[in-house]
Amino acid sequence: MPRSIIDFVVDYYRHLRIISRNAALFLLGSFFINMLFSVFYLIFNLYLRELGFSESVIGRILSATAIGSMVAAIPAAILISKYTIKRMLLASTVVLAASFYLMVTLTSTVSIMAAAFLMGAFMSFSRVASAPLIMRNSTQKERTYVFSLNFANWMFAGIIGSFAGGYAQKWYSVTYGAGPGSYRFVLYCGIAICLLALIPYAMMKARPPAKEERKFVLDRRLLKEKGGLLFKLSFPFFLVGAGAGLIIPFLNLYFRDVFDMSTETIGTYYAIVQATMIIGVMAGPVLSKRFGMVRTLVVSELASIPFMLIMAFSGNTQLVVISFLCRGALMNMGQPIGTNFTMEMVSEDVHALANSFGMLAWTSSWAVSTQLGGWVIEGYGYTPSFIITICFYLASAALYYHYFANSELKEGHSYRIITPSGDGF
């Protein structure tokens, strides 16, 4: 085994062995939640298509989920700064499962959109809670690794969920007949797995917010003092969300429509791409230690663009699948790094607010672009959506580098973040 790989494994082991019990239980609970989401992203669009919904209607339903997340992001940050995260996780898991059950069971567009809005709102609570929880239950030494492990945890759940979801749908179709029922069966299984998250969440030790966090009040003074920095941290992710919403939610339909793939095959490719994402995400902390968080994030985002061009214009199945895998690894490498960078750039009392601003930026643009993406794909095909997405990604990478290229100082073999003062720049 090459020495560099051994050093990589040893480095990870040394940092991850000191993860706190609360952080480990949170990661386990998140794994079960993420199993539900992996099944959702693979199966739900195909289920709606089986019910007869068009791409534009599917886009509106997905948009309702994003709008729910957007509306709840700031209230979630305020509640998390006042109460224990354990309580929020338990409540949001129950409502998340219930709302998803309604999405699968109901059949009218309006009722599905209402349930999707509710699901998005309570999904927001668990996602806003993740970064403050990691910050409260880790030290700076292992924190970047825990953020990456949290994101890799989502990918690992995606591998299992995508494989299991694709094969379960095929098994049900062969055994009981094809149709919406086969998709509904898989989605119900995802809900049951989601509820298992209640066990590790209940075992967590409730840790109240720090005194500084409890003082948090969202007022004009705070926005004036921190608004500039929060905008610069969030706006590049607004652009990424705007681009991603145009095409990412529709990739399963892209493989089915353009390459005539079965649900089982799509599930296999979705599982494999999650594995490549894990490699990218796990490499992120090592690369960011060597090159800095900002440069690692920007370069990985730019490197994904050639593969998106191949997906936009190539009709070669093998080449497109390889590009799909590489794009997923590169584009997602920077996400936990970006979250960690945001948390390090702001003071403890605004951790939840900063995380919710990032979510708000992403979901607000995603909410609009998923609707537009469905309309563009239905009217003009998939290529225009890929091209517009690439433009958004280029703008995001350029802005992030412009804002933060000088925010890290190299010290020896690693980088130290230069925390801003005042209004953030």
XYZ file of N, CA and C in Angstrom, residues 13-268:
768
model
N -7.824 8.292 11.298
C -8.070 7.515 12.516
C -7.707 8.326 13.757
N -6.605 9.035 13.701
C -6.151 9.816 14.851
C -7.156 10.907 15.221
N -7.784 11.506 14.220
C -8.739 12.579 14.497
C -10.124 12.052 14.877
N -10.549 10.965 14.236
C -11.915 10.483 14.460
C -12.065 9.687 15.754
N -10.970 9.180 16.303
C -11.080 8.396 17.538
C -11.451 9.273 18.728
N -11.330 10.590 18.600
C -11.654 11.478 19.723
C -13.025 12.133 19.566
N -13.840 11.636 18.623
C -15.196 12.164 18.460
C -15.999 11.918 19.736
N -16.762 12.903 20.155
C -17.559 12.785 21.375
C -18.735 11.831 21.174
N -19.297 11.339 22.292
C -20.433 10.410 22.243
C -21.646 11.080 21.601
N -21.903 12.326 21.956
C -23.045 13.032 21.372
C -22.922 13.138 19.856
N -21.718 13.473 19.384
C -21.513 13.598 17.941
C -21.703 12.252 17.251
N -21.211 11.175 17.880
C -21.359 9.838 17.290
C -22.827 9.420 17.222
N -23.595 9.686 18.276
C -25.026 9.356 18.272
C -25.775 10.188 17.240
N -25.379 11.443 17.101
C -26.001 12.289 16.082
C -25.741 11.738 14.685
N -24.510 11.303 14.429
C -24.176 10.738 13.122
C -24.987 9.477 12.842
N -25.200 8.648 13.865
C -25.997 7.436 13.679
C -27.451 7.786 13.373
N -28.022 8.711 14.128
C -29.392 9.131 13.849
C -29.525 9.750 12.474
N -28.546 10.563 12.097
C -28.573 11.188 10.772
C -28.503 10.151 9.662
N -27.802 9.049 9.926
C -27.725 7.980 8.930
C -29.119 7.466 8.588
N -29.958 7.230 9.584
C -31.314 6.735 9.330
C -32.164 7.787 8.612
N -32.010 9.051 8.998
C -32.729 10.132 8.304
C -32.293 10.191 6.846
N -30.992 10.081 6.628
C -30.459 10.169 5.270
C -30.865 8.981 4.409
N -31.133 7.840 5.032
C -31.663 6.702 4.276
C -33.001 7.071 3.640
N -33.838 7.768 4.401
C -35.120 8.225 3.855
C -34.899 9.160 2.678
N -33.975 10.118 2.828
C -33.742 11.076 1.757
C -33.170 10.411 0.502
N -32.314 9.400 0.679
C -31.752 8.722 -0.489
C -32.840 8.004 -1.275
N -33.778 7.382 -0.558
C -34.914 6.740 -1.222
C -35.790 7.790 -1.892
N -35.983 8.909 -1.209
C -36.801 10.000 -1.751
C -36.232 10.505 -3.074
N -34.922 10.816 -3.098
C -34.319 11.386 -4.305
C -34.287 10.392 -5.465
N -34.212 9.113 -5.156
C -34.204 8.104 -6.218
C -35.603 7.800 -6.734
N -36.544 7.595 -5.833
C -37.832 6.993 -6.176
C -38.954 8.003 -6.389
N -38.976 9.099 -5.632
C -40.184 9.927 -5.579
C -40.549 10.530 -6.939
N -39.559 11.050 -7.667
C -39.852 11.588 -9.007
C -40.437 10.518 -9.922
N -39.841 9.329 -9.869
C -40.316 8.228 -10.709
C -41.725 7.811 -10.295
N -42.003 7.855 -9.001
C -43.344 7.550 -8.487
C -44.359 8.569 -9.011
N -43.997 9.850 -8.951
C -44.902 10.885 -9.461
C -45.120 10.738 -10.964
N -44.058 10.391 -11.687
C -44.202 10.165 -13.132
C -45.151 8.994 -13.380
N -45.044 7.944 -12.555
C -45.919 6.776 -12.691
C -47.380 7.153 -12.433
N -47.600 8.140 -11.579
C -48.960 8.619 -11.313
C -49.487 9.518 -12.427
N -48.595 9.908 -13.352
C -49.028 10.713 -14.488
C -48.691 12.184 -14.407
N -47.876 12.594 -13.432
C -47.506 14.005 -13.306
C -46.429 14.368 -14.335
N -46.501 15.578 -14.876
C -45.508 16.056 -15.841
C -44.291 16.625 -15.113
N -43.213 16.919 -15.880
C -41.999 17.472 -15.281
C -42.266 18.805 -14.598
N -43.107 19.647 -15.191
C -43.374 20.956 -14.599
C -44.105 20.823 -13.266
N -45.039 19.877 -13.175
C -45.753 19.653 -11.909
C -44.807 19.056 -10.869
N -43.969 18.114 -11.295
C -42.975 17.543 -10.378
C -42.058 18.643 -9.851
N -41.678 19.563 -10.725
C -40.850 20.693 -10.306
C -41.533 21.544 -9.253
N -42.843 21.761 -9.387
C -43.579 22.554 -8.399
C -43.636 21.838 -7.049
N -43.796 20.518 -7.081
C -43.833 19.750 -5.825
C -42.474 19.806 -5.120
N -41.400 19.619 -5.876
C -40.063 19.713 -5.290
C -39.796 21.119 -4.770
N -40.324 22.107 -5.483
C -40.166 23.492 -5.061
C -40.859 23.752 -3.733
N -42.015 23.104 -3.513
C -42.736 23.274 -2.243
C -41.886 22.798 -1.071
N -41.133 21.713 -1.273
C -40.224 21.234 -0.226
C -39.165 22.284 0.089
N -38.588 22.869 -0.958
C -37.557 23.888 -0.763
C -38.124 25.138 -0.102
N -39.343 25.521 -0.467
C -39.967 26.696 0.148
C -40.203 26.453 1.637
N -40.635 25.235 1.993
C -40.801 24.901 3.405
C -39.502 25.044 4.173
N -38.406 24.554 3.599
C -37.094 24.690 4.237
C -36.698 26.149 4.377
N -36.991 26.929 3.354
C -36.632 28.345 3.352
C -37.391 29.104 4.441
N -38.689 28.857 4.548
C -39.519 29.560 5.527
C -39.101 29.224 6.953
N -38.691 27.971 7.183
C -38.390 27.519 8.547
C -36.949 27.768 8.971
N -36.066 28.158 8.053
C -34.637 28.227 8.365
C -34.329 29.196 9.503
N -34.822 30.425 9.424
C -34.534 31.419 10.461
C -35.219 31.069 11.786
N -36.534 30.709 11.791
C -37.141 30.264 13.058
C -36.394 29.092 13.692
N -35.893 28.171 12.860
C -35.134 27.042 13.399
C -33.872 27.524 14.098
N -33.182 28.492 13.503
C -31.963 29.025 14.112
C -32.260 29.679 15.458
N -33.368 30.408 15.539
C -33.737 31.080 16.790
C -34.066 30.053 17.873
N -34.843 29.024 17.520
C -35.221 27.999 18.500
C -34.006 27.207 18.978
N -33.092 26.894 18.053
C -31.901 26.123 18.413
C -31.006 26.907 19.368
N -31.010 28.239 19.242
C -30.204 29.060 20.150
C -30.824 29.166 21.541
N -32.098 28.763 21.679
C -32.795 28.882 22.963
C -32.983 27.540 23.672
N -33.107 26.458 22.911
C -33.456 25.159 23.492
C -32.410 24.108 23.111
N -32.503 22.939 23.751
C -31.553 21.869 23.449
C -31.817 21.304 22.055
N -30.746 20.980 21.361
C -30.871 20.437 20.011
C -31.514 19.057 20.043
N -31.277 18.294 21.111
C -31.878 16.965 21.232
C -33.387 17.035 21.085
N -34.018 17.971 21.762
C -35.470 18.105 21.703
C -35.930 18.429 20.276
N -35.182 19.295 19.609
C -35.531 19.668 18.237
C -35.412 18.472 17.286
N -34.377 17.667 17.469
C -34.168 16.519 16.592
C -35.276 15.484 16.753
N -35.675 15.222 17.995
C -36.733 14.237 18.239
C -38.055 14.687 17.621
N -38.421 15.939 17.846
C -39.694 16.441 17.320
C -39.687 16.496 15.798
N -38.595 16.988 15.220
C -38.546 17.133 13.762
C -38.557 15.778 13.062
N -37.961 14.752 13.674
C -37.958 13.417 13.068
C -39.366 12.854 12.964
N -40.163 13.008 14.015
C -41.543 12.503 14.010
C -42.371 13.217 12.948
N -42.287 14.542 12.905
C -43.090 15.298 11.937
C -42.593 15.049 10.517
N -41.281 14.893 10.358
C -40.712 14.599 9.047
C -41.281 13.301 8.486
N -41.306 12.259 9.306
C -41.844 10.968 8.868
C -43.333 11.067 8.555
N -44.087 11.790 9.390
C -45.530 11.927 9.176
C -45.835 12.688 7.890
N -45.105 13.766 7.635
C -45.354 14.554 6.427
C -44.968 13.776 5.174
N -43.902 12.990 5.271
C -43.511 12.182 4.115
C -44.547 11.096 3.837
N -45.119 10.541 4.901
C -46.196 9.561 4.734
C -47.366 10.184 3.965
N -47.700 11.418 4.286
C -48.789 12.101 3.582
C -48.427 12.351 2.118
N -47.178 12.695 1.849
C -46.747 12.919 0.466
C -46.935 11.671 -0.386
N -46.670 10.512 0.212
C -46.756 9.256 -0.528
C -48.198 8.778 -0.646
N -49.002 9.029 0.375
C -50.357 8.487 0.430
C -51.352 9.324 -0.361
N -51.225 10.648 -0.285
C -52.153 11.533 -0.991
C -51.831 11.544 -2.481
N -52.816 11.895 -3.298
C -52.620 11.812 -4.751
C -52.929 13.107 -5.501
N -53.540 14.097 -4.867
C -53.817 15.354 -5.567
C -52.597 16.268 -5.485
N -52.403 17.095 -6.501
C -51.232 17.969 -6.561
C -51.162 18.904 -5.363
N -52.279 19.527 -5.011
C -52.299 20.503 -3.919
C -51.951 19.842 -2.587
N -52.525 18.675 -2.311
C -52.262 17.997 -1.036
C -50.818 17.505 -0.952
N -50.278 17.020 -2.057
C -48.876 16.584 -2.056
C -47.955 17.777 -1.822
N -48.272 18.919 -2.451
C -47.462 20.125 -2.264
C -47.524 20.608 -0.817
N -48.699 20.527 -0.187
C -48.826 20.941 1.216
C -47.983 20.050 2.122
N -48.032 18.736 1.884
C -47.223 17.810 2.680
C -45.735 18.021 2.410
N -45.391 18.328 1.155
C -43.995 18.588 0.802
C -43.482 19.839 1.511
N -44.327 20.857 1.607
C -43.962 22.081 2.326
C -43.665 21.762 3.790
N -44.528 20.955 4.413
C -44.341 20.579 5.817
C -43.065 19.763 5.993
N -42.811 18.833 5.082
C -41.599 18.036 5.162
C -40.365 18.922 5.053
N -40.383 19.861 4.113
C -39.252 20.763 3.954
C -38.995 21.606 5.185
N -40.082 22.054 5.833
C -39.938 22.888 7.026
C -39.235 22.134 8.146
N -39.627 20.895 8.387
C -39.028 20.153 9.498
C -37.707 19.504 9.109
N -37.479 19.312 7.828
C -36.154 18.916 7.370
C -35.158 20.034 7.688
N -35.638 21.273 7.610
C -34.805 22.428 7.892
C -34.279 22.405 9.322
N -35.116 21.953 10.275
C -34.688 21.917 11.671
C -33.484 20.998 11.859
N -33.546 19.798 11.278
C -32.438 18.856 11.462
C -31.177 19.342 10.761
N -31.326 20.004 9.627
C -30.150 20.464 8.890
C -29.528 21.701 9.535
N -30.363 22.625 10.011
C -29.831 23.801 10.699
C -29.136 23.390 11.993
N -29.648 22.342 12.634
C -29.094 21.901 13.920
C -27.732 21.247 13.783
N -27.423 20.682 12.619
C -26.228 19.843 12.498
C -24.936 20.606 12.782
N -24.756 21.764 12.152
C -23.500 22.494 12.333
C -23.315 22.997 13.767
N -24.322 23.649 14.391
C -24.140 24.040 15.797
C -23.878 22.851 16.719
N -24.537 21.709 16.452
C -24.317 20.536 17.296
C -22.876 20.061 17.188
N -22.350 20.021 15.975
C -20.958 19.600 15.791
C -20.010 20.593 16.454
N -20.299 21.892 16.322
C -19.451 22.898 16.953
C -19.470 22.758 18.476
N -20.639 22.445 19.054
C -20.757 22.303 20.510
C -20.075 21.039 21.019
N -19.964 20.025 20.174
C -19.498 18.709 20.630
C -18.207 18.274 19.951
N -17.367 19.232 19.579
C -16.074 18.906 18.973
C -15.084 20.013 19.298
N -13.816 19.713 19.087
C -12.772 20.722 19.234
C -12.243 21.076 17.851
N -11.472 22.145 17.780
C -10.957 22.579 16.482
C -10.062 21.520 15.845
N -9.467 20.664 16.679
C -8.530 19.660 16.169
C -9.206 18.684 15.218
N -10.399 18.166 15.609
C -11.067 17.149 14.788
C -12.291 17.669 14.053
N -12.597 18.971 14.190
C -13.875 19.499 13.714
C -14.058 19.345 12.205
N -13.031 19.685 11.417
C -13.156 19.564 9.962
C -13.443 18.121 9.569
N -12.847 17.183 10.286
C -13.048 15.766 9.994
C -14.472 15.335 10.348
N -15.013 15.876 11.440
C -16.383 15.525 11.826
C -17.377 16.079 10.813
N -17.147 17.299 10.345
C -18.019 17.863 9.308
C -17.983 16.994 8.052
N -16.798 16.575 7.660
C -16.691 15.732 6.470
C -17.321 14.366 6.700
N -17.141 13.814 7.901
C -17.753 12.527 8.213
C -19.276 12.641 8.223
N -19.790 13.771 8.698
C -21.239 13.994 8.687
C -21.775 13.981 7.258
N -21.034 14.611 6.353
C -21.461 14.637 4.958
C -21.261 13.272 4.309
N -20.143 12.604 4.623
C -19.901 11.261 4.087
C -20.942 10.276 4.597
N -21.420 10.503 5.807
C -22.474 9.686 6.388
C -23.729 9.725 5.512
N -24.042 10.920 5.012
C -25.167 11.081 4.091
C -24.925 10.285 2.807
N -23.686 10.318 2.325
C -23.356 9.581 1.111
C -23.445 8.072 1.331
N -22.942 7.615 2.477
C -22.973 6.180 2.766
C -24.415 5.692 2.863
N -25.257 6.484 3.509
C -26.684 6.147 3.552
C -27.265 6.133 2.146
N -26.765 7.030 1.298
C -27.233 7.075 -0.085
C -26.880 5.823 -0.862
N -25.692 5.264 -0.603
C -25.298 4.026 -1.281
C -26.276 2.910 -0.946
N -26.505 2.718 0.350
C -27.395 1.637 0.781
C -28.824 1.902 0.328
N -29.285 3.147 0.511
C -30.652 3.482 0.135
C -30.906 3.357 -1.351
N -29.937 3.775 -2.166
C -30.115 3.706 -3.618
C -30.112 2.264 -4.114
N -29.151 1.469 -3.644
C -29.136 0.053 -4.018
C -30.415 -0.643 -3.566
N -30.728 -0.481 -2.279
C -31.893 -1.167 -1.714
C -33.182 -0.687 -2.358
N -33.289 0.627 -2.590
C -34.501 1.167 -3.193
C -34.738 0.652 -4.599
N -33.668 0.637 -5.411
C -33.807 0.149 -6.781
C -34.175 -1.323 -6.846
N -33.507 -2.136 -6.035
C -33.783 -3.574 -6.062
C -35.121 -3.914 -5.410
N -35.504 -3.168 -4.368
C -36.796 -3.420 -3.714
C -37.950 -3.110 -4.664
N -37.794 -2.043 -5.438
C -38.848 -1.702 -6.404
C -38.967 -2.787 -7.473
N -37.819 -3.316 -7.932
C -37.848 -4.384 -8.929
C -38.474 -5.652 -8.342
N -38.091 -5.998 -7.101
C -38.641 -7.199 -6.453
C -40.153 -7.097 -6.313
N -40.634 -5.956 -5.875
C -42.074 -5.786 -5.693
C -42.798 -5.882 -7.037
N -42.192 -5.286 -8.081
C -42.812 -5.322 -9.410
C -42.919 -6.747 -9.934
N -41.857 -7.536 -9.742
C -41.861 -8.921 -10.212
C -42.831 -9.770 -9.398
N -42.882 -9.521 -8.091
C -43.695 -10.353 -7.197
C -45.173 -9.991 -7.240
N -45.461 -8.689 -7.219
C -46.852 -8.253 -7.093
C -47.362 -7.454 -8.292
N -46.490 -7.192 -9.251
C -46.911 -6.438 -10.425
C -46.394 -5.011 -10.397
N -46.100 -4.483 -11.600
C -45.577 -3.123 -11.724
C -46.688 -2.106 -11.489
N -46.275 -0.851 -11.344
C -47.245 0.211 -11.128
C -46.846 1.085 -9.960
N -47.653 2.082 -9.616
C -47.330 2.992 -8.508
C -47.108 2.277 -7.180
N -47.786 1.129 -6.976
C -47.659 0.414 -5.709
C -46.242 -0.016 -5.403
N -45.461 -0.359 -6.428
C -44.083 -0.797 -6.200
C -43.226 0.351 -5.671
N -43.453 1.557 -6.198
C -42.725 2.731 -5.714
C -43.195 3.115 -4.311
N -44.504 3.024 -4.090
C -45.067 3.388 -2.788
C -44.519 2.469 -1.689
N -44.353 1.193 -2.004
C -43.811 0.234 -1.038
C -42.417 0.655 -0.580
N -41.563 1.034 -1.520
C -40.193 1.434 -1.188
C -40.196 2.704 -0.341
N -41.060 3.645 -0.686
C -41.125 4.899 0.058
C -41.599 4.676 1.497
N -42.549 3.782 1.691
C -43.000 3.458 3.050
C -41.873 2.817 3.867
N -41.072 1.976 3.219
C -39.920 1.379 3.910
C -38.943 2.463 4.367
N -38.745 3.474 3.519
C -37.874 4.589 3.888
C -38.374 5.326 5.118
N -39.691 5.493 5.229
C -40.280 6.160 6.393
C -40.011 5.361 7.663
N -40.172 4.043 7.582
C -39.929 3.188 8.750
C -38.478 3.291 9.216
N -37.550 3.305 8.272
C -36.128 3.420 8.620
C -35.845 4.777 9.256
N -36.478 5.820 8.741
C -36.303 7.169 9.286
C -36.629 7.215 10.776
N -37.682 6.522 11.184
C -38.111 6.548 12.585
C -37.099 5.887 13.524
N -36.206 5.053 12.982
C -35.154 4.454 13.817
C -34.212 5.517 14.384
N -34.179 6.691 13.748
C -33.312 7.773 14.232
C -33.692 8.223 15.635
N -34.933 7.971 16.027
C -35.377 8.380 17.361
C -34.571 7.697 18.466
N -34.050 6.491 18.200
C -33.317 5.740 19.232
C -31.999 6.431 19.596
N -31.076 6.666 18.635
C -29.839 7.363 19.023
C -30.074 8.802 19.465
N -31.048 9.487 18.869
C -31.326 10.852 19.308
C -31.764 10.874 20.771
N -32.582 9.886 21.173
C -33.041 9.821 22.566
C -31.893 9.515 23.524
N -30.843 8.858 23.036
C -29.703 8.491 23.878
C -28.702 9.635 24.047
N -28.842 10.697 23.264
C -27.928 11.829 23.374
C -28.106 12.541 24.711
N -27.031 13.075 25.225
C -27.094 13.883 26.442
C -27.450 15.309 26.049
N -28.580 15.782 26.567
C -29.039 17.124 26.212
C -28.070 18.161 26.763
N -27.505 18.952 25.864
C -26.581 20.002 26.277
C -27.209 21.344 25.952
N -27.483 22.178 26.953
C -28.138 23.463 26.686
C -27.227 24.383 25.887
N -27.806 25.328 25.162
C -26.994 26.276 24.402
C -26.072 27.070 25.327
N -24.942 27.474 24.798
C -24.019 28.296 25.580
C -24.670 29.636 25.915
N -24.136 30.278 26.945
C -24.704 31.554 27.387
C -24.730 32.571 26.252
N -23.674 32.563 25.438
C -23.612 33.505 24.318
C -24.703 33.226 23.296
N -25.005 31.931 23.065
C -26.039 31.571 22.104
C -27.423 31.981 22.598
N -27.677 31.819 23.910
C -28.999 32.153 24.444
C -29.275 33.646 24.375
N -28.209 34.444 24.300
C -28.380 35.887 24.177
C -28.752 36.307 22.763
N -28.706 35.362 21.835
C -28.936 35.681 20.426
C -30.328 36.267 20.194
N -30.365 37.439 19.592
C -31.616 38.083 19.195
C -31.420 38.606 17.780
N -32.344 38.257 16.898
C -32.232 38.706 15.512
C -32.788 40.118 15.418
N -31.906 41.108 15.426
C -32.358 42.499 15.362
C -31.530 43.264 14.339
N -31.866 44.543 14.196
C -31.198 45.370 13.193
C -29.716 45.533 13.502
N -29.375 45.628 14.782
C -27.974 45.795 15.147
C -27.133 44.596 14.708
N -27.674 43.399 14.961
C -26.955 42.184 14.580
C -26.787 42.098 13.067
N -27.855 42.399 12.341
C -27.773 42.335 10.885
C -26.800 43.377 10.340
N -26.762 44.548 10.976
C -25.829 45.583 10.535
C -24.392 45.169 10.812
N -24.186 44.519 11.960
C -22.839 44.123 12.356
C -22.330 42.921 11.570
N -23.201 41.927 11.354
C -22.778 40.673 10.731
C -23.298 40.488 9.310
N -24.190 41.376 8.871
C -24.866 41.165 7.591
C -23.937 41.049 6.401
N -22.893 41.889 6.361
C -21.977 41.850 5.224
C -21.274 40.516 5.097
N -20.795 40.007 6.220
C -20.107 38.715 6.204
C -21.068 37.581 5.877
N -22.262 37.597 6.491
C -23.240 36.538 6.236
C -23.647 36.511 4.766
N -23.769 37.684 4.169
C -24.112 37.736 2.743
C -23.006 37.102 1.908
N -21.759 37.455 2.188
C -20.651 36.931 1.393
C -20.459 35.431 1.593
N -20.761 34.945 2.790
C -20.677 33.510 3.033
C -21.803 32.748 2.349
N -22.963 33.398 2.186
C -24.161 32.705 1.700
C -24.414 32.859 0.206
N -24.082 34.018 -0.357
C -24.490 34.278 -1.740
C -23.888 33.302 -2.752
N -22.606 32.897 -2.614
C -22.106 31.885 -3.560
C -22.916 30.597 -3.532
N -23.430 30.227 -2.360
C -24.246 29.014 -2.266
C -25.656 29.242 -2.804
N -26.096 30.500 -2.792
C -27.342 30.846 -3.478
C -27.206 30.535 -4.970
N -26.058 30.894 -5.540
C -25.825 30.637 -6.966
C -25.711 29.140 -7.250
N -25.052 28.405 -6.360
C -24.962 26.951 -6.541
C -26.345 26.325 -6.479
N -27.160 26.754 -5.514
C -28.522 26.232 -5.400
C -29.361 26.545 -6.620
N -29.186 27.752 -7.157
C -29.934 28.140 -8.353
C -29.572 27.248 -9.532
N -28.277 26.951 -9.670
C -27.867 26.078 -10.761
C -28.269 24.635 -10.542
N -28.062 24.153 -9.321
C -28.360 22.747 -9.031
C -29.840 22.436 -9.193
N -30.704 23.349 -8.773
C -32.138 23.105 -8.856
C -32.651 22.922 -10.269
N -31.915 23.449 -11.241
C -32.341 23.337 -12.638
C -32.198 21.926 -13.192
N -31.273 21.125 -12.619
C -30.994 19.829 -13.244
C -30.851 18.674 -12.258
N -30.273 18.902 -11.069
C -29.966 17.791 -10.164
C -31.206 16.991 -9.765
N -32.346 17.624 -9.416
C -33.515 16.818 -9.026
C -34.090 15.987 -10.165
N -33.689 16.312 -11.395
C -34.264 15.646 -12.560
C -33.311 14.638 -13.196
N -32.167 14.365 -12.546
C -31.189 13.466 -13.158
C -31.708 12.039 -13.284
N -32.549 11.603 -12.336
C -33.109 10.255 -12.493
C -34.031 10.189 -13.712
N -34.784 11.264 -13.946
C -35.616 11.325 -15.154
C -34.752 11.445 -16.409
N -33.625 12.159 -16.298
C -32.679 12.298 -17.409
C -32.167 10.928 -17.856
N -31.754 10.095 -16.904
C -31.276 8.761 -17.258
C -32.398 7.893 -17.824
N -33.586 8.056 -17.297
C -34.703 7.249 -17.780
C -35.157 7.699 -19.171
N -35.247 9.010 -19.398
C -35.767 9.526 -20.662
C -34.745 9.456 -21.792
N -33.500 9.852 -21.503
C -32.477 9.959 -22.550
C -31.825 8.612 -22.840
N -31.596 7.802 -21.801
C -30.867 6.545 -21.977
C -31.723 5.313 -21.702
N -33.011 5.516 -21.445
C -33.977 4.421 -21.269
C -33.527 3.432 -20.193
N -33.031 3.946 -19.070
C -32.566 3.082 -17.985
C -33.730 2.670 -17.089
N -33.620 1.485 -16.493
C -34.620 1.009 -15.541
C -34.364 1.627 -14.171
N -35.360 1.541 -13.293
C -35.198 2.051 -11.926
C -34.050 1.346 -11.216
N -33.914 0.034 -11.429
C -32.834 -0.735 -10.809
C -31.468 -0.211 -11.243
N -31.315 0.053 -12.550
C -30.037 0.553 -13.066
C -29.741 1.948 -12.542
N -30.754 2.806 -12.539
C -30.574 4.161 -12.011
C -30.173 4.103 -10.544
N -30.824 3.214 -9.781
C -30.479 3.058 -8.368
C -29.042 2.620 -8.174
N -28.565 1.739 -9.043
C -27.174 1.283 -8.959
C -26.214 2.437 -9.201
